[in-house]
Amino acid sequence: MTRATRTPFLSFAYRAYVVIFFLYLVAPLLAAGIFAFNDSLFPALPWQGFTLDWFFNDTEPKLGMFHDDRLLRGLGNSLYIGLIVSALAVAAGTCNAFLFERREFPFKNVLYILMVIPLVIPGVILGISILVFASMIANGIDTATGINIKALRPGIPLIVLGQFSFLTTITSLVIAARLQKFDVALEEAALNLGASRLRVLATVTLPFLFPALFSAFVVAFLVSFENFNTTLMLVGSDAPLTITMYDRMVKVGSTPVLNAVSVFLMIASGLLALASVLVQRDKGET
Amino acid sequence: MRSDAARLSLFLLMAPFALWIGLLIVLPQIGIGYVSLREKVGPGEYTFGLGNYLDFLGEPIYWNTLLRTAWMSILVTILALLIGFPIAYYIAKIARARSKAALFLLCLVPLWVSDLVRAFGWIVLLRETGLVSGLLQGTGLIGEPVELLYNDVTVVIGLVYTVVLFMIVPLVSTLDGMDDAMLEAGYNLGGSRFTVFRRIILPYAMPGIVAGCIITFMLAAGSYLTPILLGGKNSSWFTEQIYSQFITRYNWEAGATFGVLLLGFTSLVVWLGLKLTGQSLATTVAKE
C-alpha cells in the first residue's frame, strides 16, 4: 500500500471507479451473451424464457447456429485460415527471432524497425495495399501470358497473406522475448558433448522455446480469427466467420443466432487464451 | 569454410524475413503509392500526376472526414489514457498480489473477443429496443424508448471501449517495474501527492504511456467496425471512405490516394509522438 490511498474517502472513490470500469468492460459482453438464451426472435427485451434453440434448433425461423450452413461455413473458413496463417507466422517468426537475437549483420537496427512497422500500419491499409499489389502482378501475368492466377484475386490465399503480414511481427516478438532468456552455455555444453548443430536445435533450443512457440501460435490464431479490417478488403466468395456475421448484421438485421455465435466465440477464445497462459506457466518458470 | 557456412545460414534466416517484408509490406505500400498517382483519362489509359490528391482537396466531404477521424481518434486516445491510467495504477501498485492477477486477467479476456462481438454487445445494450432503454423505461425515468445509437458520443464510448485495454496493458507492465521506495522517498522529501505524481510516477510511466497512446491512436484511426456499427451510415469515418472507393465504387485510384493519406497521417502522428517524448519504435511498441 502506498500513501496515495490513505484517505478513506479517496480510497473508497478510487475503488468505486475501478468497479465501475470493470462493469463497463463486461457489460457489452454480458449483453451480447445473455440474449443467446432468450426465447424470442429478437435480441431485445422482454425476456421470453430460457432456451437453447439458438444453438441447436434445426428449423426456421429459429435456426440454431449449429444448423446454420452459412455460419458453419464461415466458421470452417476461419479455422482453416487461422491454422494455416498461424503455422506460417510461427515458422517465419522463429526465423526472425534467431535472426535478430543471434546474428549480427549490416543495417540490423533499420531492419528491426521494419519488422515492427506492420504493427503501426492500419489494417485496412495493409489489406488494400496487398489487394492492389496482388492484382498488379496478376494483371501483369495475364497480359503477358494470358494465364489468370486465381490465387492473386480476392479469396482465401490473399486473406492468408494479408493476416500473415502483421501476425509475423507479433509471433517474432513473442518468440524473440523467450529466446533472449535462453542461456547459450546450454547449447555450447551440448556441442562440446558431441551433438550436431541440428541435434542441439531439436533437443535443447526448440524444447526451451516451445511455450513461446505455442503461445505465439495461439495468439496468432486468435487474432486471425477475430481479424476484420484486413480481411474485409481481401475477402472473396469464401468469407470467414467475422465477415459472415457482419454481412448478416448489416443486411438481414441481427437475430439471437448472432448472440449464440458470440457466446461460442467468447468461450472458445477464452479457453484458448487460458491454455496459452497455462503452458507458459508450466514450462516458462524453468 | 566455416565462414561460408555461417554466411549460408545467415542467408537462410534472412530469406523469410526479406520475402515477408519485401513482398507483403514494402512493395505493396509502393504499389498503392503508385496507383494513387495514376489518373484515368480513358478506358485503360492513364497519366501520372497529383490529380487524385487535388480531387481530395477539392472535395470538402473527403478532407472533412479525414479531419474528423483524426480529431476523434485523438480524443479517444486522450480519454483512453485518462480512463486507463488509474486502472493500470490500481492493478500495478495498489491491488494485492492475488486480486492483481485476477484483475489483469479480467482485462485480458475482452482483448481476445472479436471487435465485432463487442460492437454487437453495445448495439444490444443501446438500441431503441435495447437493454438500457428498456431498463430506463422500467424504472420510469423515461416514458418511451430512446435511441442511444448512431451519434458521436456512442461512437467515442465504443471506440474507447475497444482500445482502452491496449492502453492499460503496456501501462501495467511499465508501472509494475516501479519501486515503491521511490514513492515513499518522494513523500518523505515533502512532496505533495500531485508533485509525486508529476515528478516521479509520470516520468517513470512515460514509455508505457507513449506505447499505449501510439497503439490506441492507430487502432482508433484505423478502425472500421465500431464507427460503422455504432455510428450508422452517416458516421463519416475515413476507413469507410476507403472501403467504399475500393469495393463499392471500384475507384482504386481514389481509394489508394485515401489510403496513402491515412497512412501518412497516422505515421506522422506516431513519429511526432516518438520525437516529442524521445522514445523509439523499438523501445515502445515492440516491448510488450
PDB file of C-alpha atoms in Angstrom, chain B:
ATOM      1  CA  MET B   1      34.852 -22.916 -44.869  1.00  0.00           C
ATOM      2  CA  ARG B   2      33.322 -22.109 -41.509  1.00  0.00           C
ATOM      3  CA  SER B   3      32.512 -18.577 -42.503  1.00  0.00           C
ATOM      4  CA  ASP B   4      30.875 -19.879 -45.656  1.00  0.00           C
ATOM      5  CA  ALA B   5      28.547 -21.993 -43.554  1.00  0.00           C
ATOM      6  CA  ALA B   6      27.815 -19.041 -41.292  1.00  0.00           C
ATOM      7  CA  ARG B   7      27.057 -16.873 -44.295  1.00  0.00           C
ATOM      8  CA  LEU B   8      24.783 -19.532 -45.774  1.00  0.00           C
ATOM      9  CA  SER B   9      22.820 -19.901 -42.540  1.00  0.00           C
ATOM     10  CA  LEU B  10      22.517 -16.127 -42.199  1.00  0.00           C
ATOM     11  CA  PHE B  11      21.211 -16.038 -45.748  1.00  0.00           C
ATOM     12  CA  LEU B  12      18.703 -18.801 -44.985  1.00  0.00           C
ATOM     13  CA  LEU B  13      17.485 -16.992 -41.871  1.00  0.00           C
ATOM     14  CA  MET B  14      17.269 -13.714 -43.742  1.00  0.00           C
ATOM     15  CA  ALA B  15      15.253 -15.132 -46.649  1.00  0.00           C
ATOM     16  CA  PRO B  16      11.849 -15.447 -44.920  1.00  0.00           C
ATOM     17  CA  PHE B  17      12.266 -12.027 -43.360  1.00  0.00           C
ATOM     18  CA  ALA B  18      13.189 -10.414 -46.680  1.00  0.00           C
ATOM     19  CA  LEU B  19      10.348 -12.126 -48.544  1.00  0.00           C
ATOM     20  CA  TRP B  20       7.834 -11.125 -45.895  1.00  0.00           C
ATOM     21  CA  ILE B  21       8.867  -7.500 -45.525  1.00  0.00           C
ATOM     22  CA  GLY B  22       9.602  -7.034 -49.207  1.00  0.00           C
ATOM     23  CA  LEU B  23       6.606  -8.730 -50.780  1.00  0.00           C
ATOM     24  CA  LEU B  24       3.946  -8.039 -48.176  1.00  0.00           C
ATOM     25  CA  ILE B  25       4.898  -4.680 -46.683  1.00  0.00           C
ATOM     26  CA  VAL B  26       7.329  -2.589 -48.744  1.00  0.00           C
ATOM     27  CA  LEU B  27       6.294  -3.378 -52.332  1.00  0.00           C
ATOM     28  CA  PRO B  28       2.538  -3.216 -51.632  1.00  0.00           C
ATOM     29  CA  GLN B  29       2.976   0.202 -49.998  1.00  0.00           C
ATOM     30  CA  ILE B  30       4.908   1.374 -53.040  1.00  0.00           C
ATOM     31  CA  GLY B  31       2.108  -0.169 -55.099  1.00  0.00           C
ATOM     32  CA  ILE B  32      -0.647   1.941 -53.542  1.00  0.00           C
ATOM     33  CA  GLY B  33       1.604   4.993 -53.774  1.00  0.00           C
ATOM     34  CA  TYR B  34       1.923   4.272 -57.493  1.00  0.00           C
ATOM     35  CA  VAL B  35      -1.805   3.736 -58.033  1.00  0.00           C
ATOM     36  CA  SER B  36      -2.582   6.934 -56.101  1.00  0.00           C
ATOM     37  CA  LEU B  37      -0.524   8.908 -58.620  1.00  0.00           C
ATOM     38  CA  ARG B  38      -2.297   7.341 -61.583  1.00  0.00           C
ATOM     39  CA  GLU B  39      -5.064   9.308 -63.249  1.00  0.00           C
ATOM     40  CA  LYS B  40      -7.578   7.687 -65.505  1.00  0.00           C
ATOM     41  CA  VAL B  41      -8.002   9.589 -68.768  1.00  0.00           C
ATOM     42  CA  GLY B  42      -9.846   6.962 -70.753  1.00  0.00           C
ATOM     43  CA  PRO B  43     -10.618   3.246 -70.695  1.00  0.00           C
ATOM     44  CA  GLY B  44      -7.292   1.617 -69.935  1.00  0.00           C
ATOM     45  CA  GLU B  45      -5.388   4.862 -70.413  1.00  0.00           C
ATOM     46  CA  TYR B  46      -3.583   6.575 -67.596  1.00  0.00           C
ATOM     47  CA  THR B  47      -1.370   9.565 -66.980  1.00  0.00           C
ATOM     48  CA  PHE B  48       0.585  10.334 -63.861  1.00  0.00           C
ATOM     49  CA  GLY B  49       0.095  13.338 -61.664  1.00  0.00           C
ATOM     50  CA  LEU B  50      -1.258  14.659 -58.428  1.00  0.00           C
ATOM     51  CA  GLY B  51      -4.822  14.808 -59.747  1.00  0.00           C
ATOM     52  CA  ASN B  52      -6.230  12.365 -57.204  1.00  0.00           C
ATOM     53  CA  TYR B  53      -4.773  14.381 -54.346  1.00  0.00           C
ATOM     54  CA  LEU B  54      -6.184  17.603 -55.823  1.00  0.00           C
ATOM     55  CA  ASP B  55      -9.587  15.913 -56.090  1.00  0.00           C
ATOM     56  CA  PHE B  56      -9.292  15.043 -52.418  1.00  0.00           C
ATOM     57  CA  LEU B  57      -8.555  18.656 -51.509  1.00  0.00           C
ATOM     58  CA  GLY B  58     -11.298  19.915 -53.796  1.00  0.00           C
ATOM     59  CA  GLU B  59     -13.988  17.839 -52.128  1.00  0.00           C
ATOM     60  CA  PRO B  60     -14.711  19.074 -48.592  1.00  0.00           C
ATOM     61  CA  ILE B  61     -16.552  15.859 -47.683  1.00  0.00           C
ATOM     62  CA  TYR B  62     -13.325  13.897 -48.137  1.00  0.00           C
ATOM     63  CA  TRP B  63     -10.952  16.029 -46.143  1.00  0.00           C
ATOM     64  CA  ASN B  64     -13.568  16.800 -43.521  1.00  0.00           C
ATOM     65  CA  THR B  65     -13.893  13.078 -42.951  1.00  0.00           C
ATOM     66  CA  LEU B  66     -10.148  12.729 -42.529  1.00  0.00           C
ATOM     67  CA  LEU B  67     -10.020  15.657 -40.102  1.00  0.00           C
ATOM     68  CA  ARG B  68     -12.987  14.287 -38.193  1.00  0.00           C
ATOM     69  CA  THR B  69     -11.411  10.831 -37.983  1.00  0.00           C
ATOM     70  CA  ALA B  70      -8.165  12.423 -36.812  1.00  0.00           C
ATOM     71  CA  TRP B  71      -9.755  14.583 -34.181  1.00  0.00           C
ATOM     72  CA  MET B  72     -11.995  11.855 -32.821  1.00  0.00           C
ATOM     73  CA  SER B  73      -9.089   9.399 -32.705  1.00  0.00           C
ATOM     74  CA  ILE B  74      -7.034  11.884 -30.711  1.00  0.00           C
ATOM     75  CA  LEU B  75      -9.973  12.428 -28.380  1.00  0.00           C
ATOM     76  CA  VAL B  76     -10.361   8.664 -27.975  1.00  0.00           C
ATOM     77  CA  THR B  77      -6.640   8.328 -27.214  1.00  0.00           C
ATOM     78  CA  ILE B  78      -6.763  11.037 -24.549  1.00  0.00           C
ATOM     79  CA  LEU B  79      -9.890   9.572 -22.976  1.00  0.00           C
ATOM     80  CA  ALA B  80      -8.380   6.087 -23.018  1.00  0.00           C
ATOM     81  CA  LEU B  81      -5.298   7.430 -21.239  1.00  0.00           C
ATOM     82  CA  LEU B  82      -7.335   9.330 -18.625  1.00  0.00           C
ATOM     83  CA  ILE B  83      -9.658   6.382 -18.008  1.00  0.00           C
ATOM     84  CA  GLY B  84      -6.999   3.699 -18.258  1.00  0.00           C
ATOM     85  CA  PHE B  85      -4.201   5.206 -16.179  1.00  0.00           C
ATOM     86  CA  PRO B  86      -5.933   4.962 -12.771  1.00  0.00           C
ATOM     87  CA  ILE B  87      -6.940   1.397 -13.580  1.00  0.00           C
ATOM     88  CA  ALA B  88      -3.405   0.441 -14.610  1.00  0.00           C
ATOM     89  CA  TYR B  89      -2.027   2.150 -11.499  1.00  0.00           C
ATOM     90  CA  TYR B  90      -4.517   0.310  -9.323  1.00  0.00           C
ATOM     91  CA  ILE B  91      -3.624  -3.049 -10.842  1.00  0.00           C
ATOM     92  CA  ALA B  92       0.135  -2.462 -10.752  1.00  0.00           C
ATOM     93  CA  LYS B  93       0.546  -0.685  -7.418  1.00  0.00           C
ATOM     94  CA  ILE B  94      -2.479  -0.848  -5.137  1.00  0.00           C
ATOM     95  CA  ALA B  95      -4.186  -4.202  -5.578  1.00  0.00           C
ATOM     96  CA  ARG B  96      -2.793  -7.088  -3.539  1.00  0.00           C
ATOM     97  CA  ALA B  97      -0.987  -9.906  -5.302  1.00  0.00           C
ATOM     98  CA  ARG B  98      -3.947 -12.196  -5.802  1.00  0.00           C
ATOM     99  CA  SER B  99      -6.556  -9.659  -6.896  1.00  0.00           C
ATOM    100  CA  LYS B 100      -3.876  -8.101  -9.052  1.00  0.00           C
ATOM    101  CA  ALA B 101      -3.523 -11.238 -11.166  1.00  0.00           C
ATOM    102  CA  ALA B 102      -7.290 -11.642 -11.321  1.00  0.00           C
ATOM    103  CA  LEU B 103      -7.885  -8.050 -12.396  1.00  0.00           C
ATOM    104  CA  PHE B 104      -5.170  -8.235 -15.018  1.00  0.00           C
ATOM    105  CA  LEU B 105      -6.645 -11.435 -16.391  1.00  0.00           C
ATOM    106  CA  LEU B 106     -10.069  -9.790 -16.439  1.00  0.00           C
ATOM    107  CA  CYS B 107      -8.502  -7.048 -18.545  1.00  0.00           C
ATOM    108  CA  LEU B 108      -7.043  -9.552 -20.968  1.00  0.00           C
ATOM    109  CA  VAL B 109     -10.243 -11.512 -21.571  1.00  0.00           C
ATOM    110  CA  PRO B 110     -12.094  -8.857 -23.631  1.00  0.00           C
ATOM    111  CA  LEU B 111      -8.918  -8.410 -25.678  1.00  0.00           C
ATOM    112  CA  TRP B 112      -9.486 -11.859 -27.120  1.00  0.00           C
ATOM    113  CA  VAL B 113     -13.091 -11.221 -28.008  1.00  0.00           C
ATOM    114  CA  SER B 114     -13.641 -10.008 -31.530  1.00  0.00           C
ATOM    115  CA  ASP B 115     -14.375  -6.313 -32.151  1.00  0.00           C
ATOM    116  CA  LEU B 116     -17.499  -7.474 -33.875  1.00  0.00           C
ATOM    117  CA  VAL B 117     -18.866  -9.187 -30.788  1.00  0.00           C
ATOM    118  CA  ARG B 118     -18.052  -6.176 -28.642  1.00  0.00           C
ATOM    119  CA  ALA B 119     -19.725  -3.733 -31.020  1.00  0.00           C
ATOM    120  CA  PHE B 120     -22.674  -6.108 -31.219  1.00  0.00           C
ATOM    121  CA  GLY B 121     -22.872  -6.060 -27.422  1.00  0.00           C
ATOM    122  CA  TRP B 122     -23.101  -2.267 -27.479  1.00  0.00           C
ATOM    123  CA  ILE B 123     -25.872  -2.470 -30.069  1.00  0.00           C
ATOM    124  CA  VAL B 124     -27.858  -4.858 -27.883  1.00  0.00           C
ATOM    125  CA  LEU B 125     -27.365  -2.503 -24.935  1.00  0.00           C
ATOM    126  CA  LEU B 126     -28.020   0.823 -26.586  1.00  0.00           C
ATOM    127  CA  ARG B 127     -30.516   0.497 -29.401  1.00  0.00           C
ATOM    128  CA  GLU B 128     -34.087   1.656 -29.171  1.00  0.00           C
ATOM    129  CA  THR B 129     -35.329  -1.763 -28.107  1.00  0.00           C
ATOM    130  CA  GLY B 130     -32.140  -2.407 -26.170  1.00  0.00           C
ATOM    131  CA  LEU B 131     -31.362  -3.116 -22.530  1.00  0.00           C
ATOM    132  CA  VAL B 132     -30.557   0.403 -21.355  1.00  0.00           C
ATOM    133  CA  SER B 133     -33.620   1.882 -22.971  1.00  0.00           C
ATOM    134  CA  GLY B 134     -35.709  -0.945 -21.516  1.00  0.00           C
ATOM    135  CA  LEU B 135     -34.282  -0.539 -18.022  1.00  0.00           C
ATOM    136  CA  LEU B 136     -34.802   3.215 -18.079  1.00  0.00           C
ATOM    137  CA  GLN B 137     -38.429   2.660 -19.035  1.00  0.00           C
ATOM    138  CA  GLY B 138     -38.791   0.019 -16.349  1.00  0.00           C
ATOM    139  CA  THR B 139     -37.636   2.438 -13.672  1.00  0.00           C
ATOM    140  CA  GLY B 140     -39.972   5.076 -15.030  1.00  0.00           C
ATOM    141  CA  LEU B 141     -37.229   7.562 -15.807  1.00  0.00           C
ATOM    142  CA  ILE B 142     -38.342   7.874 -19.412  1.00  0.00           C
ATOM    143  CA  GLY B 143     -41.755   7.407 -20.969  1.00  0.00           C
ATOM    144  CA  GLU B 144     -40.899   5.897 -24.332  1.00  0.00           C
ATOM    145  CA  PRO B 145     -37.956   4.057 -25.940  1.00  0.00           C
ATOM    146  CA  VAL B 146     -34.859   6.147 -26.653  1.00  0.00           C
ATOM    147  CA  GLU B 147     -32.405   5.522 -29.456  1.00  0.00           C
ATOM    148  CA  LEU B 148     -28.911   5.733 -27.991  1.00  0.00           C
ATOM    149  CA  LEU B 149     -27.084   4.532 -31.078  1.00  0.00           C
ATOM    150  CA  TYR B 150     -25.952   6.465 -34.131  1.00  0.00           C
ATOM    151  CA  ASN B 151     -24.427   9.534 -32.537  1.00  0.00           C
ATOM    152  CA  ASP B 152     -20.876  10.697 -31.934  1.00  0.00           C
ATOM    153  CA  VAL B 153     -20.918  10.140 -28.185  1.00  0.00           C
ATOM    154  CA  THR B 154     -21.777   6.475 -28.702  1.00  0.00           C
ATOM    155  CA  VAL B 155     -19.017   6.102 -31.288  1.00  0.00           C
ATOM    156  CA  VAL B 156     -16.496   7.597 -28.856  1.00  0.00           C
ATOM    157  CA  ILE B 157     -17.691   5.373 -25.993  1.00  0.00           C
ATOM    158  CA  GLY B 158     -17.481   2.317 -28.224  1.00  0.00           C
ATOM    159  CA  LEU B 159     -14.055   3.232 -29.564  1.00  0.00           C
ATOM    160  CA  VAL B 160     -12.646   3.930 -26.109  1.00  0.00           C
ATOM    161  CA  TYR B 161     -14.017   0.544 -25.131  1.00  0.00           C
ATOM    162  CA  THR B 162     -12.288  -1.262 -28.000  1.00  0.00           C
ATOM    163  CA  VAL B 163      -8.920   0.419 -27.446  1.00  0.00           C
ATOM    164  CA  VAL B 164      -8.622   1.106 -23.702  1.00  0.00           C
ATOM    165  CA  LEU B 165      -7.152  -2.308 -22.934  1.00  0.00           C
ATOM    166  CA  PHE B 166      -4.313  -1.672 -25.372  1.00  0.00           C
ATOM    167  CA  MET B 167      -3.576   1.351 -23.202  1.00  0.00           C
ATOM    168  CA  ILE B 168      -3.841  -0.475 -19.879  1.00  0.00           C
ATOM    169  CA  VAL B 169      -1.689  -3.495 -20.702  1.00  0.00           C
ATOM    170  CA  PRO B 170       1.553  -1.584 -21.551  1.00  0.00           C
ATOM    171  CA  LEU B 171       0.905   0.806 -18.643  1.00  0.00           C
ATOM    172  CA  VAL B 172       0.590  -2.057 -16.171  1.00  0.00           C
ATOM    173  CA  SER B 173       3.810  -3.659 -17.367  1.00  0.00           C
ATOM    174  CA  THR B 174       5.659  -0.352 -17.096  1.00  0.00           C
ATOM    175  CA  LEU B 175       4.275   0.649 -13.690  1.00  0.00           C
ATOM    176  CA  ASP B 176       4.901  -2.854 -12.366  1.00  0.00           C
ATOM    177  CA  GLY B 177       8.618  -2.213 -12.587  1.00  0.00           C
ATOM    178  CA  MET B 178       8.478   0.906 -10.449  1.00  0.00           C
ATOM    179  CA  ASP B 179       9.900   0.526  -6.950  1.00  0.00           C
ATOM    180  CA  ASP B 180       7.513   1.685  -4.210  1.00  0.00           C
ATOM    181  CA  ALA B 181      10.519   3.079  -2.368  1.00  0.00           C
ATOM    182  CA  MET B 182      10.681   5.814  -4.981  1.00  0.00           C
ATOM    183  CA  LEU B 183       7.204   6.976  -3.995  1.00  0.00           C
ATOM    184  CA  GLU B 184       7.989   6.800  -0.277  1.00  0.00           C
ATOM    185  CA  ALA B 185      11.135   8.802  -0.876  1.00  0.00           C
ATOM    186  CA  GLY B 186       9.118  11.390  -2.764  1.00  0.00           C
ATOM    187  CA  TYR B 187       6.667  11.769   0.132  1.00  0.00           C
ATOM    188  CA  ASN B 188       9.420  11.765   2.748  1.00  0.00           C
ATOM    189  CA  LEU B 189      11.129  14.593   0.951  1.00  0.00           C
ATOM    190  CA  GLY B 190       7.944  16.567   1.424  1.00  0.00           C
ATOM    191  CA  GLY B 191       6.352  16.117  -1.980  1.00  0.00           C
ATOM    192  CA  SER B 192       2.607  16.509  -2.187  1.00  0.00           C
ATOM    193  CA  ARG B 193       0.563  13.826  -3.872  1.00  0.00           C
ATOM    194  CA  PHE B 194       0.491  15.919  -7.047  1.00  0.00           C
ATOM    195  CA  THR B 195       4.244  16.547  -7.016  1.00  0.00           C
ATOM    196  CA  VAL B 196       4.974  12.865  -6.549  1.00  0.00           C
ATOM    197  CA  PHE B 197       2.660  12.058  -9.425  1.00  0.00           C
ATOM    198  CA  ARG B 198       4.162  14.678 -11.720  1.00  0.00           C
ATOM    199  CA  ARG B 199       7.821  14.255 -10.850  1.00  0.00           C
ATOM    200  CA  ILE B 200       8.078  10.526 -10.168  1.00  0.00           C
ATOM    201  CA  ILE B 201       5.190   8.462 -11.487  1.00  0.00           C
ATOM    202  CA  LEU B 202       4.641  10.238 -14.802  1.00  0.00           C
ATOM    203  CA  PRO B 203       8.272  10.224 -15.968  1.00  0.00           C
ATOM    204  CA  TYR B 204       8.598   6.609 -14.942  1.00  0.00           C
ATOM    205  CA  ALA B 205       5.458   5.592 -16.801  1.00  0.00           C
ATOM    206  CA  MET B 206       6.329   7.563 -19.937  1.00  0.00           C
ATOM    207  CA  PRO B 207       7.449   4.622 -22.123  1.00  0.00           C
ATOM    208  CA  GLY B 208       4.210   2.819 -21.305  1.00  0.00           C
ATOM    209  CA  ILE B 209       2.149   5.946 -21.930  1.00  0.00           C
ATOM    210  CA  VAL B 210       3.762   6.506 -25.316  1.00  0.00           C
ATOM    211  CA  ALA B 211       3.398   2.852 -26.329  1.00  0.00           C
ATOM    212  CA  GLY B 212      -0.238   2.823 -25.233  1.00  0.00           C
ATOM    213  CA  CYS B 213      -1.061   6.102 -26.967  1.00  0.00           C
ATOM    214  CA  ILE B 214       0.538   5.034 -30.241  1.00  0.00           C
ATOM    215  CA  ILE B 215      -1.280   1.715 -30.399  1.00  0.00           C
ATOM    216  CA  THR B 216      -4.531   3.263 -29.231  1.00  0.00           C
ATOM    217  CA  PHE B 217      -4.430   6.105 -31.721  1.00  0.00           C
ATOM    218  CA  MET B 218      -3.521   3.804 -34.558  1.00  0.00           C
ATOM    219  CA  LEU B 219      -6.289   1.358 -33.754  1.00  0.00           C
ATOM    220  CA  ALA B 220      -8.870   4.128 -33.401  1.00  0.00           C
ATOM    221  CA  ALA B 221      -7.948   5.886 -36.648  1.00  0.00           C
ATOM    222  CA  GLY B 222      -7.816   2.572 -38.499  1.00  0.00           C
ATOM    223  CA  SER B 223     -10.958   1.057 -37.050  1.00  0.00           C
ATOM    224  CA  TYR B 224     -13.827   0.219 -39.313  1.00  0.00           C
ATOM    225  CA  LEU B 225     -16.425  -1.791 -37.446  1.00  0.00           C
ATOM    226  CA  THR B 226     -17.100   0.302 -34.382  1.00  0.00           C
ATOM    227  CA  PRO B 227     -17.780   3.646 -36.137  1.00  0.00           C
ATOM    228  CA  ILE B 228     -19.996   1.979 -38.724  1.00  0.00           C
ATOM    229  CA  LEU B 229     -21.996  -0.255 -36.421  1.00  0.00           C
ATOM    230  CA  LEU B 230     -22.401   2.312 -33.642  1.00  0.00           C
ATOM    231  CA  GLY B 231     -22.391   5.434 -35.768  1.00  0.00           C
ATOM    232  CA  GLY B 232     -24.624   4.231 -38.551  1.00  0.00           C
ATOM    233  CA  LYS B 233     -24.361   5.045 -42.218  1.00  0.00           C
ATOM    234  CA  ASN B 234     -23.502   8.676 -41.516  1.00  0.00           C
ATOM    235  CA  SER B 235     -20.617   8.028 -39.166  1.00  0.00           C
ATOM    236  CA  SER B 236     -18.213   9.511 -41.788  1.00  0.00           C
ATOM    237  CA  TRP B 237     -15.155   7.543 -40.812  1.00  0.00           C
ATOM    238  CA  PHE B 238     -12.183   7.639 -43.138  1.00  0.00           C
ATOM    239  CA  THR B 239     -11.688   3.881 -43.410  1.00  0.00           C
ATOM    240  CA  GLU B 240     -15.298   3.691 -44.563  1.00  0.00           C
ATOM    241  CA  GLN B 241     -14.438   6.083 -47.406  1.00  0.00           C
ATOM    242  CA  ILE B 242     -11.521   3.882 -48.383  1.00  0.00           C
ATOM    243  CA  TYR B 243     -13.742   0.826 -48.392  1.00  0.00           C
ATOM    244  CA  SER B 244     -16.436   2.470 -50.470  1.00  0.00           C
ATOM    245  CA  GLN B 245     -13.949   3.774 -53.047  1.00  0.00           C
ATOM    246  CA  PHE B 246     -12.319   0.372 -53.348  1.00  0.00           C
ATOM    247  CA  ILE B 247     -15.136  -2.123 -53.097  1.00  0.00           C
ATOM    248  CA  THR B 248     -18.372  -0.264 -53.769  1.00  0.00           C
ATOM    249  CA  ARG B 249     -17.302   2.215 -56.457  1.00  0.00           C
ATOM    250  CA  TYR B 250     -14.286   0.308 -57.741  1.00  0.00           C
ATOM    251  CA  ASN B 251     -12.353   3.572 -57.977  1.00  0.00           C
ATOM    252  CA  TRP B 252      -8.956   2.204 -56.957  1.00  0.00           C
ATOM    253  CA  GLU B 253      -7.111   5.397 -57.811  1.00  0.00           C
ATOM    254  CA  ALA B 254      -9.110   7.471 -55.334  1.00  0.00           C
ATOM    255  CA  GLY B 255      -9.100   4.656 -52.766  1.00  0.00           C
ATOM    256  CA  ALA B 256      -5.321   4.322 -52.972  1.00  0.00           C
ATOM    257  CA  THR B 257      -4.987   8.092 -52.541  1.00  0.00           C
ATOM    258  CA  PHE B 258      -7.113   7.939 -49.406  1.00  0.00           C
ATOM    259  CA  GLY B 259      -5.052   5.014 -48.155  1.00  0.00           C
ATOM    260  CA  VAL B 260      -1.796   6.881 -48.649  1.00  0.00           C
ATOM    261  CA  LEU B 261      -3.250   9.914 -46.873  1.00  0.00           C
ATOM    262  CA  LEU B 262      -4.446   7.885 -43.892  1.00  0.00           C
ATOM    263  CA  LEU B 263      -1.138   6.052 -43.629  1.00  0.00           C
ATOM    264  CA  GLY B 264       0.778   9.311 -43.993  1.00  0.00           C
ATOM    265  CA  PHE B 265      -1.320  10.916 -41.327  1.00  0.00           C
ATOM    266  CA  THR B 266      -1.089   8.089 -38.757  1.00  0.00           C
ATOM    267  CA  SER B 267       2.664   7.752 -39.411  1.00  0.00           C
ATOM    268  CA  LEU B 268       3.096  11.475 -38.857  1.00  0.00           C
ATOM    269  CA  VAL B 269       1.288  11.347 -35.513  1.00  0.00           C
ATOM    270  CA  VAL B 270       3.233   8.265 -34.398  1.00  0.00           C
ATOM    271  CA  TRP B 271       6.515   9.873 -35.469  1.00  0.00           C
ATOM    272  CA  LEU B 272       5.686  13.144 -33.692  1.00  0.00           C
ATOM    273  CA  GLY B 273       4.713  11.261 -30.564  1.00  0.00           C
ATOM    274  CA  LEU B 274       8.016   9.386 -30.564  1.00  0.00           C
ATOM    275  CA  LYS B 275      10.077  12.522 -31.265  1.00  0.00           C
ATOM    276  CA  LEU B 276       8.369  14.682 -28.648  1.00  0.00           C
ATOM    277  CA  THR B 277       8.855  12.089 -25.940  1.00  0.00           C
ATOM    278  CA  GLY B 278      12.274  10.879 -27.034  1.00  0.00           C
ATOM    279  CA  GLN B 279      11.175   7.269 -27.457  1.00  0.00           C
ATOM    280  CA  SER B 280      11.791   4.939 -30.364  1.00  0.00           C
ATOM    281  CA  LEU B 281       9.508   2.441 -32.030  1.00  0.00           C
ATOM    282  CA  ALA B 282      11.744  -0.438 -30.989  1.00  0.00           C
ATOM    283  CA  THR B 283      11.625   0.501 -27.292  1.00  0.00           C
ATOM    284  CA  THR B 284       7.909   1.192 -27.047  1.00  0.00           C
ATOM    285  CA  VAL B 285       5.690  -0.817 -29.349  1.00  0.00           C
ATOM    286  CA  ALA B 286       7.981  -3.811 -29.616  1.00  0.00           C
ATOM    287  CA  LYS B 287       8.437  -4.113 -25.884  1.00  0.00           C
ATOM    288  CA  GLU B 288       5.279  -5.962 -24.975  1.00  0.00           C
TER     289      GLU B 288
END
